[in-house]
Amino acid sequence: MELEITSEKCIACRACEFACSYHMDGDFSSIGSSIMIHRDERKDYFGPILKRSKDILLGRPERIEILKPGQSTTGGAAANKPILMRGPCDLCPDEKVPFCVAICPTGCLRKKE
Amino acid sequence: MALEKVFNNRILLADLTTGKCEERELGDKLAREQLGGAALNLELLRRFPEGEPLVIGTGLLTSTFCPGAGVGVVTAKSPRSGLVVHHPFIGMIGIELKLSGFDFIVVRGRSEKPVRLWLHDELAEVSPAGEVKELGTNQVTGRIRDEYGDMNIHAFQVGPAGAAGSPLAMISESCFGGYDRAGLGLALAEKGLYALVVRGLGNLEVADGFFPESAKLMQETAQSLKGKTGIKEILRLWAKEDSFLPALEKVTHRHSACYSCPFPCRTFGFLREDPARKLETDASNPGCLLIDPQGVLALSFLGNDYPHVYEHCTQLGVDPAAVGLMLKAEGIGDKEAADKRIEALVKEKKDLINSNQNNFHGVTPWPDGGDLSAALVQAAGVFSNGIPPAVLPLSTPPFSLPSDPVEKAALVLERTALGLILGVCPLLLLSTPVITPARLATLVKLATEWDGIGEEELKAKAKSLIGQTLKLAAPREAISEGLKPAGFDAAWAGLKKRYVEG
């Protein structure tokens, strides 16, 4: 199973961040999550960014970009360096669906078997 | 401790005269009695009356998983009406404020020099405002974010309009305006507080069972508003004709939502970039996020250029609804003339009260189309008039509306009140009936584990908030005759009976 992201459906509500952090740390916050919303509000450029065990999946509005360790990128991801220090997504193994998928209101995040 | 699950147990007393900040415990008793948000703000105004206080607070469910739970509230006396008003801030500031470690902020006194208040990591710092008073709100937000290297920092600002002492100054939420119709930007500026900057990296506990109940409600809410996207959904409900909408569609880039909200009612207009562009733009300032339906409607008579003029208002931090009314009355019909006039208006310190425009105690009315119940909601003036004074027929299933105008107004007022107590977006609560008081009570019960908390208590608290606020400052009858539909006086008496005399 993996997490499928359709960036164009993202509305930047950040519910996924908090849901993930709840799974990771059991509280309301955004700091422990494996998923974040990268957003430059002034440019209206946003989408999810997901830390996985071997790479980072950057949901750009125009395409999905997969970043390997040490690989750099420009733009959207630059504001989200903190994700490098976070734990990777474990797909919420004890749940029917990952928490971020359960809370996402638009179908931007989906479970893919 | 139940309180740790919804609040940080911390009130900040910021004395701007001395520049000192003190903390007080919120305490279980006060939180249990007032629940939070606007109701607790009002109580803090009573408890700390010195120094013409202005209270900024978070709701009981702010920053939880409840749909729309990103809201905070400013409660203060409006410089425009003289009435105490509750003004919601809706984007992301509410969650950042609560997770900065402060639940409520009582701002007292006045600083001789412009200052900003920076809240983060349970710390509060008062420092010189710097460039805040000279730049547009978008530029200021950008500079602050660049200064700290964090795109999730948010800022209330008074903007250049507040710095100039304009009664039309609004509280701007970070880059692109807000919903303030009460001139609270001037209230902050008069205290010398030009910006409140917040970043929340803290955490709150979550009770078992809260997440699945919230996720269920989120999906039901999303389903009820399926296919509804952008500010146009609200605009077309109020406009007599929608010939102005193509100008908005022409510049529409993407729609986005506030924290934990399934309804993306905010629309970004690319005004200096191709709206079809998906790649990240190189332009540092390609356009404007349109969030304020009343403000957009008020300017829509300007033809294709109204999104630009709306942007100009947001950058100056001036109330676009009031500006639109004044421009129209002065016969101004194009962007160039409008831009010049807006710059001058800010410096003239001109207010609606002196302009002989139809108004509800100095506050801009919603455009034609409001019925008697909408007039009653606006006449009450309890909440910022940037929030629609009617239920928005957007959802499936629709609201079941009472035929009696007083009951209809009460439905709107009480849903808004509930939202501002709990920290749930009033626009969302007015858009779908799926989020009922009973569902909210279930979440509150799960979150707090308070004995006896339930739907009836929430409803009673909402009603009490409206009554207490109405009693605070009279008269609220300062309403233009032209805004009183047939039957207004009798219905107004009925509304007062329900909340003030009841």
Coordinates of C-alpha atoms in Angstrom, one line a residue:
Chain A
M1 CA 0.0 0.0 0.0
E2 CA 1.1 3.5 -0.6
L3 CA -0.2 7.1 -0.4
E4 CA -1.4 8.6 -3.6
I5 CA -1.4 12.4 -3.9
T6 CA -3.4 14.4 -6.4
S7 CA -1.9 17.8 -5.8
E8 CA -4.5 19.7 -7.9
K9 CA -7.2 18.7 -5.4
C10 CA -5.3 20.1 -2.4
I11 CA -7.0 23.2 -0.9
A12 CA -4.3 23.8 1.7
C13 CA -6.5 23.2 4.7
R14 CA -3.7 21.5 6.6
A15 CA -6.0 18.9 8.1
C16 CA -3.7 16.1 7.0
E17 CA -0.7 17.7 8.9
F18 CA -2.6 17.6 12.2
A19 CA -4.1 14.2 11.6
C20 CA -0.6 12.8 10.9
S21 CA 0.9 14.5 13.9
Y22 CA -1.9 12.9 16.0
H23 CA -1.0 9.5 14.7
M24 CA 2.7 10.1 15.4
D25 CA 2.6 11.9 18.7
G26 CA -1.0 11.6 19.9
D27 CA -1.7 15.4 20.1
F28 CA -3.0 18.4 18.2
S29 CA 0.0 20.0 16.5
S30 CA 1.7 20.1 13.2
I31 CA 5.3 19.5 14.2
G32 CA 5.4 15.7 14.3
S33 CA 3.8 15.0 11.0
S34 CA 5.3 13.2 8.0
I35 CA 3.1 15.2 5.7
M36 CA 3.0 19.0 5.4
I37 CA 1.4 21.6 3.1
H38 CA 4.1 23.7 1.4
R39 CA 2.7 27.0 0.6
D40 CA 3.8 30.4 -0.7
E41 CA 0.6 32.3 0.1
R42 CA 1.7 35.4 -1.9
K43 CA 2.2 33.3 -5.1
D44 CA -0.8 30.9 -4.5
Y45 CA 1.6 28.0 -4.9
F46 CA 0.8 25.0 -2.6
G47 CA 0.5 21.3 -2.3
P48 CA 1.4 18.4 0.1
I49 CA 4.9 17.2 0.8
L50 CA 5.3 13.7 2.2
K51 CA 8.3 12.2 3.8
R52 CA 8.6 8.5 3.0
S53 CA 11.2 6.0 4.2
K54 CA 13.5 6.4 1.2
D55 CA 12.5 9.7 -0.4
I56 CA 10.4 12.8 -0.2
L57 CA 7.3 13.2 -2.4
L58 CA 6.7 16.8 -3.3
G59 CA 3.2 17.5 -4.6
R60 CA 3.6 20.4 -6.9
P61 CA 0.5 21.7 -8.5
E62 CA 1.9 20.8 -11.9
R63 CA 3.4 17.4 -11.2
I64 CA 4.7 15.1 -8.4
E65 CA 8.4 15.3 -7.8
I66 CA 10.3 12.6 -6.0
L67 CA 13.4 13.7 -4.1
K68 CA 16.1 11.3 -3.1
P69 CA 18.3 11.9 -0.1
G70 CA 20.7 14.8 -0.7
Q71 CA 18.8 15.9 -3.9
S72 CA 17.9 19.5 -3.9
T73 CA 15.1 21.3 -5.5
T74 CA 13.9 24.9 -6.0
G75 CA 10.6 26.7 -5.1
G76 CA 7.9 25.0 -3.1
A77 CA 10.0 22.7 -1.2
A78 CA 12.5 25.3 0.0
A79 CA 10.1 26.5 2.7
N80 CA 9.7 23.0 4.1
K81 CA 13.1 22.0 5.3
P82 CA 11.7 20.9 8.7
I83 CA 10.3 17.8 7.0
L84 CA 13.8 16.4 6.7
M85 CA 14.0 16.1 10.5
R86 CA 10.7 14.3 10.8
G87 CA 9.8 10.6 10.8
P88 CA 8.7 8.9 7.6
C89 CA 5.1 8.0 6.8
D90 CA 4.3 4.5 8.1
L91 CA 0.8 4.5 6.5
C92 CA -0.8 4.2 9.9
P93 CA -0.5 0.4 10.0
D94 CA -3.1 -0.2 12.7
E95 CA -5.8 1.8 10.8
K96 CA -8.1 0.8 7.9
V97 CA -7.1 4.0 6.2
P98 CA -4.3 6.4 7.1
F99 CA -5.5 9.3 9.2
C100 CA -4.5 11.9 6.6
V101 CA -6.7 10.0 4.1
A102 CA -9.6 9.8 6.6
I103 CA -9.6 13.5 7.2
C104 CA -8.8 14.9 3.7
P105 CA -12.0 16.5 2.5
T106 CA -11.2 16.6 -1.2
G107 CA -9.7 13.2 -2.1
C108 CA -6.3 14.8 -2.7
L109 CA -4.9 12.0 -0.5
R110 CA -5.8 8.4 -1.2
K111 CA -4.7 5.0 -0.2
K112 CA -3.4 3.0 -3.2
E113 CA -3.1 -0.8 -2.8
Chain B
M1 CA -6.9 17.8 33.4
A2 CA -9.5 18.3 30.8
L3 CA -8.4 21.9 30.1
E4 CA -5.1 20.6 28.7
K5 CA -7.0 19.0 25.9
V6 CA -8.4 22.2 24.5
F7 CA -6.5 25.1 25.9
N8 CA -3.0 26.0 27.1
N9 CA -4.4 27.3 30.3
R10 CA -2.7 30.7 29.6
I11 CA -4.0 34.3 29.3
L12 CA -1.6 37.0 28.3
L13 CA -2.1 40.5 29.7
A14 CA -0.1 42.8 27.3
D15 CA 0.2 46.3 28.7
L16 CA 1.3 48.5 25.9
T17 CA 1.8 51.6 28.1
T18 CA 4.5 49.9 30.0
G19 CA 5.5 47.4 27.4
K20 CA 5.2 44.6 29.9
C21 CA 3.5 41.2 29.5
E22 CA 2.1 39.1 32.3
E23 CA 0.5 35.7 32.3
R24 CA -2.6 34.5 34.1
E25 CA -3.9 31.0 34.4
L26 CA -7.1 30.5 32.5
G27 CA -8.3 27.8 34.9
D28 CA -10.9 25.1 34.6
K29 CA -13.6 27.1 36.3
L30 CA -13.6 30.1 33.9
A31 CA -13.3 27.8 30.8
R32 CA -16.1 25.6 32.0
E33 CA -18.4 28.6 32.7
Q34 CA -17.6 30.5 29.4
L35 CA -16.5 27.7 27.1
G36 CA -14.2 29.9 25.1
G37 CA -13.9 32.3 22.2
A38 CA -16.2 35.3 22.1
A39 CA -18.0 34.4 25.4
L40 CA -14.7 34.2 27.3
N41 CA -13.4 37.3 25.5
L42 CA -16.5 39.2 26.8
E43 CA -15.8 38.0 30.4
L44 CA -12.2 39.1 30.1
L45 CA -13.3 42.5 29.1
R46 CA -15.3 42.7 32.3
R47 CA -12.5 41.3 34.5
F48 CA -9.8 43.6 33.1
P49 CA -11.5 46.9 32.4
E50 CA -8.5 49.2 32.7
G51 CA -6.7 50.6 29.7
E52 CA -9.5 50.3 27.2
P53 CA -9.0 46.6 26.7
L54 CA -9.2 44.7 23.4
V55 CA -9.4 40.9 23.8
I56 CA -8.1 38.4 21.2
G57 CA -9.1 34.9 21.9
T58 CA -9.3 31.4 20.6
G59 CA -12.3 29.1 20.6
L60 CA -12.7 25.9 22.6
L61 CA -12.2 23.7 19.5
T62 CA -9.8 26.0 17.7
S63 CA -6.9 24.0 16.2
T64 CA -8.7 20.7 16.7
F65 CA -9.9 18.3 13.9
C66 CA -13.4 19.7 14.0
P67 CA -14.3 21.0 10.5
G68 CA -13.7 24.7 10.2
A69 CA -11.9 24.9 13.5
G70 CA -9.4 27.5 12.6
V71 CA -11.2 30.5 14.0
G72 CA -10.3 33.1 16.7
V73 CA -12.1 36.2 17.8
V74 CA -11.3 39.8 18.6
T75 CA -13.8 41.4 21.0
A76 CA -13.6 45.2 21.4
K77 CA -15.5 48.4 21.1
S78 CA -15.7 49.5 17.5
P79 CA -14.4 53.0 16.8
R80 CA -17.0 53.2 14.0
S81 CA -20.1 52.3 15.9
G82 CA -19.1 52.6 19.6
L83 CA -20.6 49.2 20.1
V84 CA -18.8 46.1 21.4
V85 CA -18.4 43.7 18.6
H86 CA -17.0 40.2 18.0
H87 CA -14.9 40.0 14.9
P88 CA -13.7 36.5 13.7
F89 CA -10.3 35.9 12.2
I90 CA -10.6 32.8 10.0
G91 CA -7.6 31.8 7.9
M92 CA -4.7 30.2 9.8
I93 CA -4.1 32.8 12.5
G94 CA -6.4 31.1 15.0
I95 CA -4.4 27.8 15.0
E96 CA -1.1 29.6 15.0
L97 CA -2.2 31.7 18.0
K98 CA -3.4 28.8 20.1
L99 CA -0.4 26.7 19.3
S100 CA 1.9 29.6 20.2
G101 CA 0.9 28.8 23.8
F102 CA -1.6 31.6 24.4
D103 CA -5.4 31.1 24.5
F104 CA -6.4 34.7 25.2
I105 CA -4.7 38.0 25.0
V106 CA -5.9 41.1 26.8
V107 CA -4.3 44.1 25.1
R108 CA -4.4 47.2 27.4
G109 CA -3.0 50.7 27.4
R110 CA -1.3 52.5 24.6
S111 CA 2.3 52.6 23.3
E112 CA 3.6 56.0 22.3
K113 CA 5.6 54.4 19.5
P114 CA 4.2 51.8 17.1
V115 CA 5.0 48.3 18.3
R116 CA 4.4 44.7 17.3
L117 CA 3.6 41.8 19.6
W118 CA 5.3 38.5 18.7
L119 CA 3.9 35.4 20.2
H120 CA 5.7 32.0 19.8
D121 CA 6.8 29.1 21.9
E122 CA 4.9 30.4 25.0
L123 CA 6.8 33.6 24.8
A124 CA 5.5 37.1 24.2
E125 CA 7.7 40.0 23.0
V126 CA 6.8 43.6 22.4
S127 CA 9.1 45.2 20.0
P128 CA 9.2 48.3 17.6
A129 CA 6.9 48.0 14.7
G130 CA 9.7 48.9 12.2
E131 CA 8.5 49.0 8.7
V132 CA 5.0 47.7 9.5
K133 CA 3.4 51.1 9.3
E134 CA 4.8 52.1 5.9
L135 CA 4.3 49.0 3.7
G136 CA 1.3 47.2 2.3
T137 CA 0.0 44.2 4.3
N138 CA 1.3 41.7 1.7
Q139 CA 4.8 43.2 1.8
V140 CA 4.9 43.3 5.6
T141 CA 3.9 39.7 5.9
G142 CA 6.5 38.7 3.4
R143 CA 9.2 40.6 5.2
I144 CA 8.3 39.1 8.6
R145 CA 8.3 35.6 7.1
D146 CA 11.6 36.2 5.4
E147 CA 13.0 37.6 8.7
Y148 CA 12.2 34.4 10.5
G149 CA 12.5 32.0 7.6
D150 CA 9.1 30.5 8.2
M151 CA 6.1 30.7 5.8
N152 CA 3.6 29.7 8.5
I153 CA 4.1 32.8 10.5
H154 CA 0.9 34.9 10.4
A155 CA 0.2 38.5 11.3
F156 CA -2.7 40.7 12.2
Q157 CA -2.0 44.2 10.9
V158 CA -3.5 47.6 10.9
G159 CA -2.0 48.4 7.5
P160 CA -1.2 51.9 6.1
A161 CA -4.9 52.8 6.8
G162 CA -4.5 52.1 10.5
A163 CA -1.2 54.0 10.6
A164 CA -2.9 57.0 9.0
G165 CA -5.7 56.9 11.6
S166 CA -8.5 56.1 9.2
P167 CA -11.8 54.9 10.7
L168 CA -12.0 52.6 7.7
A169 CA -8.9 50.7 8.8
M170 CA -9.6 47.0 9.1
I171 CA -7.7 44.2 10.9
S172 CA -5.9 42.5 8.0
E173 CA -5.1 38.8 8.4
S174 CA -1.6 38.4 7.0
C175 CA -1.4 39.1 3.2
F176 CA -4.9 39.8 1.9
G177 CA -7.4 41.6 4.2
G178 CA -10.1 40.1 6.4
Y179 CA -13.7 40.5 7.4
D180 CA -13.5 43.5 9.7
R181 CA -16.3 46.0 9.2
A182 CA -16.0 47.6 12.7
G183 CA -12.8 49.6 12.2
L184 CA -10.9 47.4 14.6
G185 CA -7.7 48.1 12.6
L186 CA -8.0 51.7 14.0
A187 CA -8.7 50.3 17.5
L188 CA -5.4 48.5 17.4
A189 CA -3.5 51.4 15.8
E190 CA -4.8 53.8 18.5
K191 CA -3.1 51.5 21.0
G192 CA 0.1 51.7 19.0
L193 CA -0.2 47.9 18.2
Y194 CA 0.5 47.8 14.5
A195 CA 0.9 44.0 14.2
L196 CA 0.3 40.8 16.2
V197 CA 2.7 38.2 14.8
V198 CA 2.1 34.5 15.7
R199 CA 3.6 31.1 15.1
G200 CA 2.4 27.9 16.8
L201 CA 4.8 25.1 17.3
G202 CA 3.2 23.8 20.5
N203 CA 0.8 21.0 21.0
L204 CA -2.5 20.2 22.8
E205 CA -3.7 16.8 24.0
V206 CA -6.3 14.8 22.2
A207 CA -8.9 12.7 23.9
D208 CA -9.6 9.2 22.6
G209 CA -12.5 9.1 20.2
F210 CA -12.2 12.7 19.1
F211 CA -10.4 12.0 15.8
P212 CA -12.8 9.4 14.3
E213 CA -15.8 11.5 15.2
S214 CA -14.2 14.6 13.6
A215 CA -13.2 12.7 10.5
K216 CA -16.7 11.4 10.1
L217 CA -18.1 14.9 10.4
M218 CA -15.5 16.3 8.0
Q219 CA -16.5 13.8 5.3
E220 CA -20.2 14.4 5.8
T221 CA -19.6 18.2 5.7
A222 CA -17.5 17.9 2.5
Q223 CA -20.2 15.7 0.9
S224 CA -22.9 18.3 1.7
L225 CA -20.9 21.0 -0.1
K226 CA -19.6 18.9 -2.9
G227 CA -18.8 20.8 -6.0
K228 CA -18.9 24.2 -4.2
T229 CA -15.6 26.0 -4.8
G230 CA -14.5 29.6 -4.6
I231 CA -15.8 32.9 -3.4
K232 CA -18.2 33.0 -6.4
E233 CA -20.5 30.6 -4.6
I234 CA -21.2 33.2 -2.0
L235 CA -21.2 36.2 -4.3
R236 CA -23.8 34.8 -6.6
L237 CA -26.2 34.3 -3.7
W238 CA -26.2 38.0 -2.9
A239 CA -25.9 39.7 -6.3
K240 CA -29.1 40.8 -8.1
E241 CA -27.4 39.9 -11.4
D242 CA -24.1 38.1 -11.9
S243 CA -22.6 40.0 -14.9
F244 CA -19.6 40.8 -12.8
L245 CA -18.6 37.2 -12.2
P246 CA -16.9 36.7 -15.6
A247 CA -14.3 39.3 -14.6
L248 CA -13.5 37.2 -11.5
E249 CA -13.5 33.9 -13.5
K250 CA -11.1 35.5 -16.0
V251 CA -8.4 36.0 -13.3
T252 CA -9.2 32.9 -11.1
H253 CA -6.1 30.8 -10.4
R254 CA -7.0 28.4 -7.6
H255 CA -9.4 28.1 -4.6
S256 CA -8.2 27.3 -1.1
A257 CA -9.6 26.8 2.3
C258 CA -8.9 27.9 5.9
Y259 CA -7.7 25.4 8.5
S260 CA -9.5 22.1 8.5
C261 CA -12.3 23.3 6.3
P262 CA -13.7 21.3 3.4
F263 CA -15.2 24.4 1.7
P264 CA -12.5 26.2 -0.3
C265 CA -14.3 29.6 -0.4
R266 CA -11.2 31.7 -1.0
T267 CA -10.2 32.5 -4.6
F268 CA -6.8 33.7 -5.7
G269 CA -6.9 36.1 -8.6
F270 CA -3.8 36.2 -10.8
L271 CA -3.8 39.9 -11.7
R272 CA -0.3 40.1 -13.1
E273 CA 0.3 36.5 -14.2
D274 CA -1.4 34.0 -16.5
P275 CA -4.2 32.4 -14.4
A276 CA -3.8 29.1 -16.2
R277 CA -0.2 28.9 -15.0
K278 CA 0.5 25.8 -12.8
L279 CA 4.2 26.3 -12.5
E280 CA 5.4 28.4 -9.6
T281 CA 5.5 32.0 -10.8
D282 CA 8.6 34.1 -10.7
A283 CA 6.5 37.1 -9.9
S284 CA 6.8 38.0 -6.3
N285 CA 3.4 39.6 -6.2
P286 CA 1.2 38.1 -8.9
G287 CA -2.2 38.9 -7.4
C288 CA -4.6 38.7 -4.5
L289 CA -6.5 36.2 -2.5
L290 CA -10.2 37.3 -2.5
I291 CA -11.7 36.2 0.8
D292 CA -14.3 38.8 1.7
P293 CA -17.6 38.4 -0.2
Q294 CA -19.1 41.6 1.1
G295 CA -16.0 43.6 0.1
V296 CA -15.9 42.1 -3.4
L297 CA -19.6 42.7 -3.9
A298 CA -19.3 46.3 -2.9
L299 CA -16.7 46.9 -5.5
S300 CA -18.2 44.8 -8.3
F301 CA -19.9 47.8 -9.9
L302 CA -16.4 48.9 -11.1
G303 CA -16.5 46.5 -14.0
N304 CA -13.6 44.3 -15.0
D305 CA -11.2 46.1 -12.7
Y306 CA -12.9 45.4 -9.4
P307 CA -10.4 42.6 -8.3
H308 CA -7.6 45.1 -8.7
V309 CA -9.3 47.7 -6.6
Y310 CA -10.1 45.0 -4.0
E311 CA -6.4 44.2 -3.9
H312 CA -5.6 47.9 -3.5
C313 CA -8.0 48.1 -0.5
T314 CA -6.4 45.0 1.1
Q315 CA -2.9 46.3 0.7
L316 CA -3.8 49.6 2.4
G317 CA -5.7 47.7 5.1
V318 CA -8.9 49.6 4.3
D319 CA -12.4 48.2 4.5
P320 CA -13.4 47.4 0.9
A321 CA -17.1 47.2 1.7
A322 CA -17.1 50.8 3.0
V323 CA -14.9 52.0 0.2
G324 CA -17.2 50.5 -2.4
L325 CA -20.2 52.2 -1.0
M326 CA -18.4 55.6 -0.9
L327 CA -17.0 55.3 -4.4
K328 CA -20.4 54.4 -5.8
A329 CA -22.0 57.3 -4.1
E330 CA -19.3 59.6 -5.5
G331 CA -19.9 58.4 -9.1
I332 CA -16.5 56.9 -9.5
G333 CA -16.5 54.1 -12.0
D334 CA -13.0 53.2 -13.2
K335 CA -9.9 51.8 -11.6
E336 CA -7.6 54.8 -12.0
A337 CA -10.1 57.2 -10.4
A338 CA -10.9 54.6 -7.7
D339 CA -7.3 54.0 -6.8
K340 CA -6.7 57.8 -6.5
R341 CA -9.8 58.2 -4.4
I342 CA -8.9 55.3 -2.1
E343 CA -5.5 56.8 -1.3
A344 CA -7.1 60.1 -0.5
L345 CA -9.9 58.5 1.6
V346 CA -7.4 56.9 3.9
K347 CA -5.8 60.3 4.6
E348 CA -9.0 62.2 4.9
K349 CA -10.0 60.0 7.8
K350 CA -13.5 60.0 6.4
D351 CA -16.1 57.6 7.8
L352 CA -19.5 56.4 6.7
I353 CA -21.1 58.0 9.7
N354 CA -20.3 61.4 8.2
S355 CA -21.1 60.5 4.6
N356 CA -24.8 60.2 4.8
Q357 CA -24.7 56.7 3.4
N358 CA -27.2 54.1 4.5
N359 CA -25.6 52.2 7.3
F360 CA -26.2 50.1 10.4
H361 CA -24.7 52.2 13.2
G362 CA -21.8 53.2 11.0
V363 CA -21.3 49.8 9.5
T364 CA -21.7 49.0 5.8
P365 CA -24.8 47.0 4.9
W366 CA -24.9 44.0 2.7
P367 CA -26.2 44.9 -0.8
D368 CA -29.8 44.7 -1.9
G369 CA -31.4 41.3 -1.6
G370 CA -31.3 41.0 2.2
D371 CA -34.7 40.3 3.7
L372 CA -36.1 41.4 7.0
S373 CA -34.2 38.7 8.9
A374 CA -30.9 39.9 7.3
A375 CA -31.7 43.4 8.4
L376 CA -32.3 42.2 11.9
V377 CA -29.0 40.4 12.1
Q378 CA -27.2 43.5 10.8
A379 CA -29.1 45.8 13.1
A380 CA -28.0 43.7 16.1
G381 CA -24.4 44.4 15.2
V382 CA -23.1 41.8 17.6
F383 CA -20.7 40.3 15.0
S384 CA -18.6 41.7 12.3
N385 CA -20.8 42.5 9.4
G386 CA -18.3 40.8 7.1
I387 CA -20.0 37.5 8.0
P388 CA -23.1 37.1 5.9
P389 CA -26.3 38.0 7.8
A390 CA -28.2 35.0 6.3
V391 CA -27.9 31.3 5.8
L392 CA -26.2 30.4 2.5
P393 CA -28.2 27.9 0.5
L394 CA -25.3 25.9 -0.8
S395 CA -25.6 22.5 0.8
T396 CA -27.4 19.3 0.1
P397 CA -29.4 18.7 2.3
P398 CA -30.5 22.4 2.6
F399 CA -31.3 24.2 5.9
S400 CA -34.8 23.9 7.1
L401 CA -35.6 27.6 7.6
P402 CA -38.3 29.1 9.8
S403 CA -40.8 31.4 8.1
D404 CA -40.8 33.9 11.0
P405 CA -38.2 36.6 10.3
V406 CA -37.2 36.8 14.0
E407 CA -36.7 33.0 14.2
K408 CA -34.7 33.1 10.9
A409 CA -32.5 35.9 12.2
A410 CA -32.0 34.0 15.5
L411 CA -30.9 30.9 13.5
V412 CA -28.2 33.0 11.8
L413 CA -27.1 34.8 15.0
E414 CA -27.0 31.7 17.1
R415 CA -25.0 29.6 14.6
T416 CA -22.6 32.5 14.3
A417 CA -22.4 32.8 18.0
L418 CA -21.7 29.1 18.4
G419 CA -19.0 29.3 15.9
L420 CA -17.3 32.2 17.6
I421 CA -17.5 30.5 21.0
L422 CA -16.1 27.2 19.8
G423 CA -13.7 28.6 17.1
V424 CA -15.5 27.1 14.2
C425 CA -15.9 29.1 11.0
P426 CA -19.3 30.9 10.9
L427 CA -19.2 31.0 7.1
L428 CA -19.1 27.2 7.2
L429 CA -21.8 26.9 9.8
L430 CA -24.0 29.2 7.7
S431 CA -23.3 27.1 4.6
T432 CA -24.3 23.6 5.8
P433 CA -26.7 22.3 8.4
V434 CA -24.7 19.1 8.7
I435 CA -22.6 20.6 11.6
T436 CA -25.4 20.7 14.1
P437 CA -25.2 22.0 17.7
A438 CA -25.6 18.3 18.7
R439 CA -22.6 17.2 16.7
L440 CA -20.6 20.1 18.0
A441 CA -21.6 19.1 21.6
T442 CA -20.4 15.6 21.0
L443 CA -17.0 16.9 20.0
V444 CA -16.9 19.3 22.9
K445 CA -17.8 16.5 25.3
L446 CA -15.1 14.2 23.8
A447 CA -12.5 16.9 23.8
T448 CA -13.1 18.2 27.3
E449 CA -14.6 15.3 29.2
W450 CA -16.6 17.9 31.1
D451 CA -19.6 16.5 33.0
G452 CA -23.0 17.5 31.8
I453 CA -21.8 19.5 28.7
G454 CA -24.3 19.0 25.9
E455 CA -26.3 20.6 23.1
E456 CA -28.6 22.6 25.3
E457 CA -25.7 24.2 27.2
L458 CA -24.1 25.2 23.9
K459 CA -27.3 26.7 22.6
A460 CA -27.9 28.6 25.8
K461 CA -24.4 30.0 25.8
A462 CA -24.8 31.2 22.2
K463 CA -28.0 32.9 23.2
S464 CA -26.4 34.4 26.3
L465 CA -23.5 35.8 24.3
I466 CA -25.9 37.6 21.9
G467 CA -27.9 39.0 24.8
Q468 CA -24.9 40.1 26.9
T469 CA -23.4 41.8 23.9
L470 CA -26.6 43.6 23.0
K471 CA -26.9 44.8 26.5
L472 CA -23.4 46.2 26.6
A473 CA -23.9 49.3 24.5
A474 CA -27.1 51.0 23.5
P475 CA -28.6 52.3 21.4
R476 CA -28.4 49.8 18.5
E477 CA -31.2 51.6 16.8
A478 CA -28.9 53.9 14.9
I479 CA -30.0 52.5 11.6
S480 CA -30.7 54.3 8.4
E481 CA -34.4 54.5 7.6
G482 CA -33.6 53.2 4.1
L483 CA -32.4 50.0 5.6
K484 CA -35.6 49.1 7.5
P485 CA -37.8 46.8 5.5
A486 CA -41.5 46.8 6.1
G487 CA -42.2 45.3 9.6
F488 CA -38.8 46.1 10.9
D489 CA -39.7 47.9 14.1
A490 CA -42.0 45.1 15.3
A491 CA -39.5 42.4 14.4
W492 CA -36.7 44.3 16.1
A493 CA -38.8 44.5 19.2
G494 CA -39.3 40.7 19.0
L495 CA -35.5 40.1 18.6
K496 CA -34.7 42.3 21.6
K497 CA -37.3 40.5 23.6
R498 CA -35.7 37.1 22.8
Y499 CA -32.2 38.2 23.8
V500 CA -32.4 41.2 26.1
E501 CA -35.6 41.0 27.9
G502 CA -36.0 37.2 27.8

